[in-house]
Amino acid sequence: MSQRMRMGFLGLALMAFALPVYGESPKVDFEKQIRPLLAAHCVKCHGSEANSGGLRLDARSLAFQGGDSGKIIEPGKSGESELIRRVASHDEFEMMPPEGERLSPDEIGLLKRWVDEGASWQETEADRAALHDKRLDHWAWQPVAKPEVPRNADSQWGRNPVDAFILSKLNEKGLSPSPEADRRTLIRRLSYDLRGLPPSLEEIEGFVNDADPHAYENLVDRYLDSPRFGERWARHWLDIAHYADTHGFERDMLRPHAWPYRDYVIRSLNEDKPYDQFLKEQIAGDVLWPEQPDAIAATGFLAAGPWDYVGQVETKSDVLRRAAKADALDDLTTQVMTASCGVTVNCARCHDHKIDPISQEEYYSLWAVFAGVRQSSRPLDAVEVQNYQQTQDQLKSRMQEVRSQLHKLLPQTIDLADVVGGGLGDGTGVLGQGIDALSGKTVDAKMGFREGIAINKFQVVSSPFIDGVVVPNFSQEGTPIASNGIRVHDVPQNSGLTWDAIRNGAVKSQFTLKLGGTDFRNPEHSLLMIHANGAITFDLEKLREAIGAQTLTFSTQVGYFGQTAINGATASIYVDGHLKSQQVGIGARDGLIPVEIELPSENQFLTIMATDGGNGISHDQVGFGNPRIANAHEYAPSSEEEMQIQALRNELETLEGQLESLKEPQQIYAIASETPSPIHVLRRGNPEDPTQAVTPGTLSCLGLPDSLGTMDTPEGERRVALAQWITNPDNPLTRRVIVNRLWHYHFGTGIVDTPGDFGLAGGIPTHPKLLDWMAAELLENQWKLKGLHRVIVTSATYRQSSVHRPESDKVDSENRYLSRMNARKLDAESVRDSVLAACGTLDLTMYGPGFRDFDYQEAYAPIYEYTGTDRPESWRRSIYRFIVRTTPHPYMTTLDCPDPANLTPDRNVTTTVLQSLTLLNNDFMLQQSEHLAERIQQASPGAPTDQSVKAFQAVLGRLPTEQERMASTKLIEEHGLTSLCRVLLNTNEFIYID
């Protein structure tokens, strides 16, 4: 072979070696080679069941879209493709798959070839099937279609369509219904379900002996029409709204105007308000019906939950404020969507919902609906506010005219408390207005403890008669007390702390306005209050000009108006820096101490000072009663002037009485509207890591339009749009959720046993057709709920006996198919109300502010101390109890009353030793047992035998058996009637409904 030929073969060999080994191989077939590879190694973590890192590799469009970190496939560039880097990596924190069998070198090479060849991936049915979210097939998202009522062979049992559905399922499971309960059991069951109270003895006997074949149905109608119905069922809704009368969190402050929302719920349920309107009013009533007080009260729903006052108001940290705002939006969004639609949207706060088809973007779109909402007190009725303001202005105008006339007739005096209130010393000042000792500015709102105090810094005040104010503290340089530089070097020792402002009238948390037999609430008196430490200086030259005299007198009555009986507060009065009067260590027992000081023409400044004695400001509320500057020379009016003065004084007294009795417009703690802030998706829910902005919207999984506006949509319109979306007749969740709630509260367990979660993690309906039948009925009955109540409680299912049937346990141990009625325990409120009813102390007064069964002490974090005091004002129904969020009532909590910091669609029901001890030994139970015993003794002062009968009738609504009567009589004889009453209030028969 020639040299030339050898070189030719060698060149061809080298060329062949230089070409890729797959150069002449056919292109990689995606369907046959790549899809099986992805399915075997990747789709488990990156498919429809799980999409780790936001990446899916089971559908073409999603694979090329990439994950949370961006694209992973760069067609034609395997070296730049994250997919190839990860499957080839040996780094334990990067390699894919992270567990299980790794890709072989041949498989990795195949993937690289496929990418370098352009990553050809033709979309097929497999891709389209993978794109379909199977979660969307969930039963709860499907439209409501009213099913036909089953026709059962056994026509002897059943009173309405509810029974047909129940019996059909019982037949399917090989079960049979139970016989009807006796009438005594039925009336007790019905009374608790519809009224939350036990039936009276007269009601029981009347129903038991009623021969009318429709006696039960008539009883149902009476109970549905009872005002007690709304009180009972409002409690269920308030659980869902997590209503309370305090803010919660670190500073669990009072919400004195929260109760109108509670009353709105009671009235709405009693009136059988259509449920769709009930929801619309609570979400957007202030926008839809701004002139209707009921619609304003309804929006208390949006403010019913906890609110972080420190995080949203007091903190100086923008980071903490953003975190608190984020938590508030989460709570509000969760409440609205859980209450109305039974969906756990809050699971999508940090990432797409792991179970339900709810994206993180949809979750934050719901935030955008409420981005312009803030909790606030507001007037309930705009017309009432207008009328009140008009009447108040007329009275004040006339009072000013009368005072002006008196001012001309009377010896000239100037009231310094009135001056502090912005007046001219003639009664024109605003009661409650004050001057901030830190800034010298006029303030109206009460402020409490002041931070960032600048002590010994004199602040000039813009006022006709006030020179300035200062927070005084002992120093070697002295405390400046006047604008001309006068200093006081003998300021009493004090903490240098201060509270609120120097005020015309009460300061924040004023303990009392009565002292030494004088009521300073009376318009005849005035009070300049300082909650130590503070000082105010008056300009005597300007006062002389106003009075028209050179020699003046200052008179006042100094007193301690705080809570502590003995204190170390000191009241000092200076003239041109010289101490003229000082009361050291004054306390409440010192009463009012009169002070009178003559002010010759050469004096320039009068200073009034209160200090705390160095032991902290505590309750050092120091008052200067009737602090007046007058002409030192007496003036005697003529008899005609005396008559005019008396007439004007009489008219002024009448006007002041009318002003004092003028009822202020009712406030409600609800919401105020403001311009919505932009809302962004927060990466991992972190307010400090916002990503893309979102517009108002809701959930797409129901197949309804999910957009609720744009960035520019006004705040109120956003809520209106959400309310309409929720109450849209085509929304399958809203009606299913509420009818399931009714079933849940009537039977103890819902058709869906997770009333707050209708998603894929929730329960499966035991009777799906019955659920949809009731949901359809609700719409046909114009969203009225009482009709469904009537259908449920008149059904044979509801009227069954609750006697245990062992043979049914083998098939249905939890009685979900209702072959008998469920025996249920009374909830905490029903136990308490039943005790009051049985003992004859129950006060059925409806509506208004809640009763307080605690002593309240104002502090940075208020103190709520529950008392065992037997107070008749606390004998109202439990629905009217003032609910404290962070300090729950021990008695109620022990009986499973829920924590109002959380939504409670389904209460815990427990049986504990502590409950037994509480029902036996709690002060409330002991006191009420005594009241019952007194009641029985008054009605039956005779033999213990008669008293035992009366006790059984009062507590259990029946006569005792012979054995019970004998044992009870013996108990009375040996331990007294109170002991028997106490025992009966602890029986299972009393604590359980059936």
PDB file of N, CA and C in Angstrom, residues 732-798:
ATOM      1  N   PRO A 732     -70.906  26.992  44.523  1.00  0.00           N
ATOM      2  CA  PRO A 732     -71.411  25.769  45.171  1.00  0.00           C
ATOM      3  C   PRO A 732     -71.028  25.652  46.643  1.00  0.00           C
ATOM      4  N   LEU A 733     -70.044  26.432  47.078  1.00  0.00           N
ATOM      5  CA  LEU A 733     -69.558  26.276  48.442  1.00  0.00           C
ATOM      6  C   LEU A 733     -70.461  26.956  49.471  1.00  0.00           C
ATOM      7  N   THR A 734     -70.889  28.171  49.174  1.00  0.00           N
ATOM      8  CA  THR A 734     -71.560  28.989  50.187  1.00  0.00           C
ATOM      9  C   THR A 734     -72.787  28.292  50.745  1.00  0.00           C
ATOM     10  N   ARG A 735     -73.638  27.769  49.867  1.00  0.00           N
ATOM     11  CA  ARG A 735     -74.866  27.126  50.347  1.00  0.00           C
ATOM     12  C   ARG A 735     -74.561  25.776  50.984  1.00  0.00           C
ATOM     13  N   ARG A 736     -73.644  25.010  50.417  1.00  0.00           N
ATOM     14  CA  ARG A 736     -73.307  23.716  51.020  1.00  0.00           C
ATOM     15  C   ARG A 736     -72.753  23.911  52.426  1.00  0.00           C
ATOM     16  N   VAL A 737     -71.904  24.920  52.596  1.00  0.00           N
ATOM     17  CA  VAL A 737     -71.265  25.136  53.896  1.00  0.00           C
ATOM     18  C   VAL A 737     -72.286  25.502  54.953  1.00  0.00           C
ATOM     19  N   ILE A 738     -73.211  26.405  54.647  1.00  0.00           N
ATOM     20  CA  ILE A 738     -74.146  26.842  55.696  1.00  0.00           C
ATOM     21  C   ILE A 738     -75.160  25.748  56.031  1.00  0.00           C
ATOM     22  N   VAL A 739     -75.647  25.001  55.056  1.00  0.00           N
ATOM     23  CA  VAL A 739     -76.606  23.944  55.414  1.00  0.00           C
ATOM     24  C   VAL A 739     -75.905  22.840  56.198  1.00  0.00           C
ATOM     25  N   ASN A 740     -74.634  22.626  55.898  1.00  0.00           N
ATOM     26  CA  ASN A 740     -73.875  21.646  56.691  1.00  0.00           C
ATOM     27  C   ASN A 740     -73.681  22.140  58.117  1.00  0.00           C
ATOM     28  N   ARG A 741     -73.495  23.443  58.279  1.00  0.00           N
ATOM     29  CA  ARG A 741     -73.377  23.995  59.630  1.00  0.00           C
ATOM     30  C   ARG A 741     -74.665  23.770  60.411  1.00  0.00           C
ATOM     31  N   LEU A 742     -75.816  23.980  59.785  1.00  0.00           N
ATOM     32  CA  LEU A 742     -77.084  23.742  60.474  1.00  0.00           C
ATOM     33  C   LEU A 742     -77.166  22.289  60.923  1.00  0.00           C
ATOM     34  N   TRP A 743     -76.833  21.386  60.031  1.00  0.00           N
ATOM     35  CA  TRP A 743     -76.870  19.960  60.358  1.00  0.00           C
ATOM     36  C   TRP A 743     -75.908  19.656  61.508  1.00  0.00           C
ATOM     37  N   HIS A 744     -74.739  20.232  61.424  1.00  0.00           N
ATOM     38  CA  HIS A 744     -73.715  20.011  62.451  1.00  0.00           C
ATOM     39  C   HIS A 744     -74.227  20.407  63.833  1.00  0.00           C
ATOM     40  N   TYR A 745     -74.843  21.585  63.953  1.00  0.00           N
ATOM     41  CA  TYR A 745     -75.287  22.059  65.258  1.00  0.00           C
ATOM     42  C   TYR A 745     -76.541  21.330  65.748  1.00  0.00           C
ATOM     43  N   HIS A 746     -77.309  20.747  64.839  1.00  0.00           N
ATOM     44  CA  HIS A 746     -78.492  19.997  65.261  1.00  0.00           C
ATOM     45  C   HIS A 746     -78.156  18.553  65.642  1.00  0.00           C
ATOM     46  N   PHE A 747     -77.162  17.976  64.992  1.00  0.00           N
ATOM     47  CA  PHE A 747     -76.859  16.559  65.237  1.00  0.00           C
ATOM     48  C   PHE A 747     -75.522  16.319  65.936  1.00  0.00           C
ATOM     49  N   GLY A 748     -74.733  17.365  66.093  1.00  0.00           N
ATOM     50  CA  GLY A 748     -73.434  17.206  66.743  1.00  0.00           C
ATOM     51  C   GLY A 748     -72.305  16.958  65.777  1.00  0.00           C
ATOM     52  N   THR A 749     -72.606  16.467  64.597  1.00  0.00           N
ATOM     53  CA  THR A 749     -71.624  16.235  63.531  1.00  0.00           C
ATOM     54  C   THR A 749     -72.285  16.558  62.198  1.00  0.00           C
ATOM     55  N   GLY A 750     -71.560  17.230  61.338  1.00  0.00           N
ATOM     56  CA  GLY A 750     -72.119  17.598  60.049  1.00  0.00           C
ATOM     57  C   GLY A 750     -72.136  16.443  59.073  1.00  0.00           C
ATOM     58  N   ILE A 751     -72.882  16.605  58.004  1.00  0.00           N
ATOM     59  CA  ILE A 751     -72.811  15.648  56.889  1.00  0.00           C
ATOM     60  C   ILE A 751     -71.361  15.591  56.403  1.00  0.00           C
ATOM     61  N   VAL A 752     -70.712  16.747  56.374  1.00  0.00           N
ATOM     62  CA  VAL A 752     -69.254  16.827  56.238  1.00  0.00           C
ATOM     63  C   VAL A 752     -68.736  17.119  57.633  1.00  0.00           C
ATOM     64  N   ASP A 753     -67.907  16.242  58.171  1.00  0.00           N
ATOM     65  CA  ASP A 753     -67.537  16.376  59.581  1.00  0.00           C
ATOM     66  C   ASP A 753     -66.430  17.385  59.835  1.00  0.00           C
ATOM     67  N   THR A 754     -66.027  18.122  58.793  1.00  0.00           N
ATOM     68  CA  THR A 754     -65.076  19.234  58.952  1.00  0.00           C
ATOM     69  C   THR A 754     -65.777  20.499  58.460  1.00  0.00           C
ATOM     70  N   PRO A 755     -66.612  21.112  59.283  1.00  0.00           N
ATOM     71  CA  PRO A 755     -67.437  22.235  58.806  1.00  0.00           C
ATOM     72  C   PRO A 755     -66.639  23.441  58.345  1.00  0.00           C
ATOM     73  N   GLY A 756     -65.366  23.546  58.744  1.00  0.00           N
ATOM     74  CA  GLY A 756     -64.552  24.660  58.301  1.00  0.00           C
ATOM     75  C   GLY A 756     -63.637  24.323  57.146  1.00  0.00           C
ATOM     76  N   ASP A 757     -63.692  23.088  56.633  1.00  0.00           N
ATOM     77  CA  ASP A 757     -62.802  22.677  55.544  1.00  0.00           C
ATOM     78  C   ASP A 757     -63.543  21.750  54.587  1.00  0.00           C
ATOM     79  N   PHE A 758     -63.938  22.298  53.456  1.00  0.00           N
ATOM     80  CA  PHE A 758     -64.588  21.510  52.410  1.00  0.00           C
ATOM     81  C   PHE A 758     -63.599  21.127  51.315  1.00  0.00           C
ATOM     82  N   GLY A 759     -62.310  21.338  51.568  1.00  0.00           N
ATOM     83  CA  GLY A 759     -61.300  21.004  50.588  1.00  0.00           C
ATOM     84  C   GLY A 759     -60.964  19.532  50.584  1.00  0.00           C
ATOM     85  N   LEU A 760     -59.903  19.184  49.859  1.00  0.00           N
ATOM     86  CA  LEU A 760     -59.534  17.787  49.697  1.00  0.00           C
ATOM     87  C   LEU A 760     -59.043  17.158  50.999  1.00  0.00           C
ATOM     88  N   ALA A 761     -58.598  17.983  51.958  1.00  0.00           N
ATOM     89  CA  ALA A 761     -58.170  17.447  53.251  1.00  0.00           C
ATOM     90  C   ALA A 761     -59.328  17.321  54.223  1.00  0.00           C
ATOM     91  N   GLY A 762     -60.489  17.830  53.852  1.00  0.00           N
ATOM     92  CA  GLY A 762     -61.658  17.773  54.714  1.00  0.00           C
ATOM     93  C   GLY A 762     -62.374  16.445  54.619  1.00  0.00           C
ATOM     94  N   GLY A 763     -63.473  16.358  55.350  1.00  0.00           N
ATOM     95  CA  GLY A 763     -64.238  15.122  55.354  1.00  0.00           C
ATOM     96  C   GLY A 763     -65.025  14.899  54.077  1.00  0.00           C
ATOM     97  N   ILE A 764     -65.377  13.664  53.835  1.00  0.00           N
ATOM     98  CA  ILE A 764     -66.218  13.294  52.694  1.00  0.00           C
ATOM     99  C   ILE A 764     -67.669  13.247  53.185  1.00  0.00           C
ATOM    100  N   PRO A 765     -68.601  13.848  52.470  1.00  0.00           N
ATOM    101  CA  PRO A 765     -69.994  13.849  52.938  1.00  0.00           C
ATOM    102  C   PRO A 765     -70.565  12.440  53.030  1.00  0.00           C
ATOM    103  N   THR A 766     -71.210  12.158  54.152  1.00  0.00           N
ATOM    104  CA  THR A 766     -71.856  10.856  54.305  1.00  0.00           C
ATOM    105  C   THR A 766     -73.126  10.763  53.472  1.00  0.00           C
ATOM    106  N   HIS A 767     -73.780  11.907  53.246  1.00  0.00           N
ATOM    107  CA  HIS A 767     -75.029  11.955  52.487  1.00  0.00           C
ATOM    108  C   HIS A 767     -74.941  13.100  51.477  1.00  0.00           C
ATOM    109  N   PRO A 768     -74.123  12.943  50.443  1.00  0.00           N
ATOM    110  CA  PRO A 768     -73.896  14.053  49.507  1.00  0.00           C
ATOM    111  C   PRO A 768     -75.178  14.530  48.823  1.00  0.00           C
ATOM    112  N   LYS A 769     -76.080  13.608  48.544  1.00  0.00           N
ATOM    113  CA  LYS A 769     -77.314  14.030  47.879  1.00  0.00           C
ATOM    114  C   LYS A 769     -78.201  14.833  48.814  1.00  0.00           C
ATOM    115  N   LEU A 770     -78.247  14.444  50.065  1.00  0.00           N
ATOM    116  CA  LEU A 770     -79.014  15.218  51.042  1.00  0.00           C
ATOM    117  C   LEU A 770     -78.419  16.611  51.204  1.00  0.00           C
ATOM    118  N   LEU A 771     -77.094  16.692  51.227  1.00  0.00           N
ATOM    119  CA  LEU A 771     -76.423  17.980  51.348  1.00  0.00           C
ATOM    120  C   LEU A 771     -76.825  18.891  50.186  1.00  0.00           C
ATOM    121  N   ASP A 772     -76.798  18.365  48.976  1.00  0.00           N
ATOM    122  CA  ASP A 772     -77.160  19.180  47.815  1.00  0.00           C
ATOM    123  C   ASP A 772     -78.652  19.473  47.763  1.00  0.00           C
ATOM    124  N   TRP A 773     -79.456  18.553  48.255  1.00  0.00           N
ATOM    125  CA  TRP A 773     -80.903  18.810  48.290  1.00  0.00           C
ATOM    126  C   TRP A 773     -81.193  19.999  49.199  1.00  0.00           C
ATOM    127  N   MET A 774     -80.542  20.030  50.364  1.00  0.00           N
ATOM    128  CA  MET A 774     -80.760  21.154  51.286  1.00  0.00           C
ATOM    129  C   MET A 774     -80.183  22.449  50.718  1.00  0.00           C
ATOM    130  N   ALA A 775     -79.025  22.358  50.046  1.00  0.00           N
ATOM    131  CA  ALA A 775     -78.440  23.551  49.442  1.00  0.00           C
ATOM    132  C   ALA A 775     -79.357  24.116  48.359  1.00  0.00           C
ATOM    133  N   ALA A 776     -79.980  23.234  47.592  1.00  0.00           N
ATOM    134  CA  ALA A 776     -80.926  23.685  46.563  1.00  0.00           C
ATOM    135  C   ALA A 776     -82.188  24.260  47.204  1.00  0.00           C
ATOM    136  N   GLU A 777     -82.662  23.627  48.268  1.00  0.00           N
ATOM    137  CA  GLU A 777     -83.833  24.135  48.987  1.00  0.00           C
ATOM    138  C   GLU A 777     -83.588  25.550  49.522  1.00  0.00           C
ATOM    139  N   LEU A 778     -82.404  25.801  49.998  1.00  0.00           N
ATOM    140  CA  LEU A 778     -82.083  27.117  50.536  1.00  0.00           C
ATOM    141  C   LEU A 778     -82.267  28.190  49.465  1.00  0.00           C
ATOM    142  N   LEU A 779     -81.789  27.926  48.266  1.00  0.00           N
ATOM    143  CA  LEU A 779     -81.937  28.897  47.189  1.00  0.00           C
ATOM    144  C   LEU A 779     -83.403  29.061  46.797  1.00  0.00           C
ATOM    145  N   GLU A 780     -84.138  27.962  46.731  1.00  0.00           N
ATOM    146  CA  GLU A 780     -85.550  28.037  46.364  1.00  0.00           C
ATOM    147  C   GLU A 780     -86.374  28.793  47.406  1.00  0.00           C
ATOM    148  N   ASN A 781     -85.906  28.786  48.651  1.00  0.00           N
ATOM    149  CA  ASN A 781     -86.598  29.495  49.735  1.00  0.00           C
ATOM    150  C   ASN A 781     -86.005  30.872  49.981  1.00  0.00           C
ATOM    151  N   GLN A 782     -85.389  31.471  48.921  1.00  0.00           N
ATOM    152  CA  GLN A 782     -84.837  32.827  49.001  1.00  0.00           C
ATOM    153  C   GLN A 782     -83.807  32.967  50.121  1.00  0.00           C
ATOM    154  N   TRP A 783     -83.013  31.948  50.327  1.00  0.00           N
ATOM    155  CA  TRP A 783     -81.898  31.952  51.265  1.00  0.00           C
ATOM    156  C   TRP A 783     -82.353  32.038  52.724  1.00  0.00           C
ATOM    157  N   LYS A 784     -83.611  31.749  53.024  1.00  0.00           N
ATOM    158  CA  LYS A 784     -84.098  31.808  54.399  1.00  0.00           C
ATOM    159  C   LYS A 784     -83.682  30.537  55.143  1.00  0.00           C
ATOM    160  N   LEU A 785     -83.158  30.699  56.356  1.00  0.00           N
ATOM    161  CA  LEU A 785     -82.630  29.563  57.104  1.00  0.00           C
ATOM    162  C   LEU A 785     -83.667  28.884  57.988  1.00  0.00           C
ATOM    163  N   LYS A 786     -84.636  29.621  58.492  1.00  0.00           N
ATOM    164  CA  LYS A 786     -85.583  29.010  59.426  1.00  0.00           C
ATOM    165  C   LYS A 786     -86.363  27.871  58.772  1.00  0.00           C
ATOM    166  N   GLY A 787     -86.616  27.976  57.491  1.00  0.00           N
ATOM    167  CA  GLY A 787     -87.314  26.890  56.790  1.00  0.00           C
ATOM    168  C   GLY A 787     -86.523  25.598  56.849  1.00  0.00           C
ATOM    169  N   LEU A 788     -85.191  25.693  56.701  1.00  0.00           N
ATOM    170  CA  LEU A 788     -84.357  24.489  56.785  1.00  0.00           C
ATOM    171  C   LEU A 788     -84.297  23.961  58.206  1.00  0.00           C
ATOM    172  N   HIS A 789     -84.227  24.867  59.177  1.00  0.00           N
ATOM    173  CA  HIS A 789     -84.299  24.427  60.574  1.00  0.00           C
ATOM    174  C   HIS A 789     -85.567  23.598  60.787  1.00  0.00           C
ATOM    175  N   ARG A 790     -86.673  24.115  60.265  1.00  0.00           N
ATOM    176  CA  ARG A 790     -87.969  23.449  60.470  1.00  0.00           C
ATOM    177  C   ARG A 790     -87.961  22.059  59.824  1.00  0.00           C
ATOM    178  N   VAL A 791     -87.427  21.950  58.621  1.00  0.00           N
ATOM    179  CA  VAL A 791     -87.370  20.656  57.943  1.00  0.00           C
ATOM    180  C   VAL A 791     -86.524  19.670  58.742  1.00  0.00           C
ATOM    181  N   ILE A 792     -85.396  20.144  59.246  1.00  0.00           N
ATOM    182  CA  ILE A 792     -84.493  19.246  59.975  1.00  0.00           C
ATOM    183  C   ILE A 792     -85.123  18.762  61.267  1.00  0.00           C
ATOM    184  N   VAL A 793     -85.643  19.690  62.080  1.00  0.00           N
ATOM    185  CA  VAL A 793     -86.104  19.286  63.417  1.00  0.00           C
ATOM    186  C   VAL A 793     -87.471  18.612  63.398  1.00  0.00           C
ATOM    187  N   THR A 794     -88.209  18.733  62.295  1.00  0.00           N
ATOM    188  CA  THR A 794     -89.480  18.005  62.217  1.00  0.00           C
ATOM    189  C   THR A 794     -89.303  16.641  61.558  1.00  0.00           C
ATOM    190  N   SER A 795     -88.087  16.337  61.122  1.00  0.00           N
ATOM    191  CA  SER A 795     -87.853  15.044  60.465  1.00  0.00           C
ATOM    192  C   SER A 795     -87.901  13.911  61.488  1.00  0.00           C
ATOM    193  N   ALA A 796     -88.227  12.721  61.004  1.00  0.00           N
ATOM    194  CA  ALA A 796     -88.193  11.531  61.852  1.00  0.00           C
ATOM    195  C   ALA A 796     -86.762  11.227  62.288  1.00  0.00           C
ATOM    196  N   THR A 797     -85.788  11.622  61.453  1.00  0.00           N
ATOM    197  CA  THR A 797     -84.373  11.414  61.786  1.00  0.00           C
ATOM    198  C   THR A 797     -84.018  12.145  63.070  1.00  0.00           C
ATOM    199  N   TYR A 798     -84.429  13.398  63.137  1.00  0.00           N
ATOM    200  CA  TYR A 798     -84.124  14.215  64.311  1.00  0.00           C
ATOM    201  C   TYR A 798     -84.887  13.733  65.538  1.00  0.00           C
TER     202      TYR A 798
END
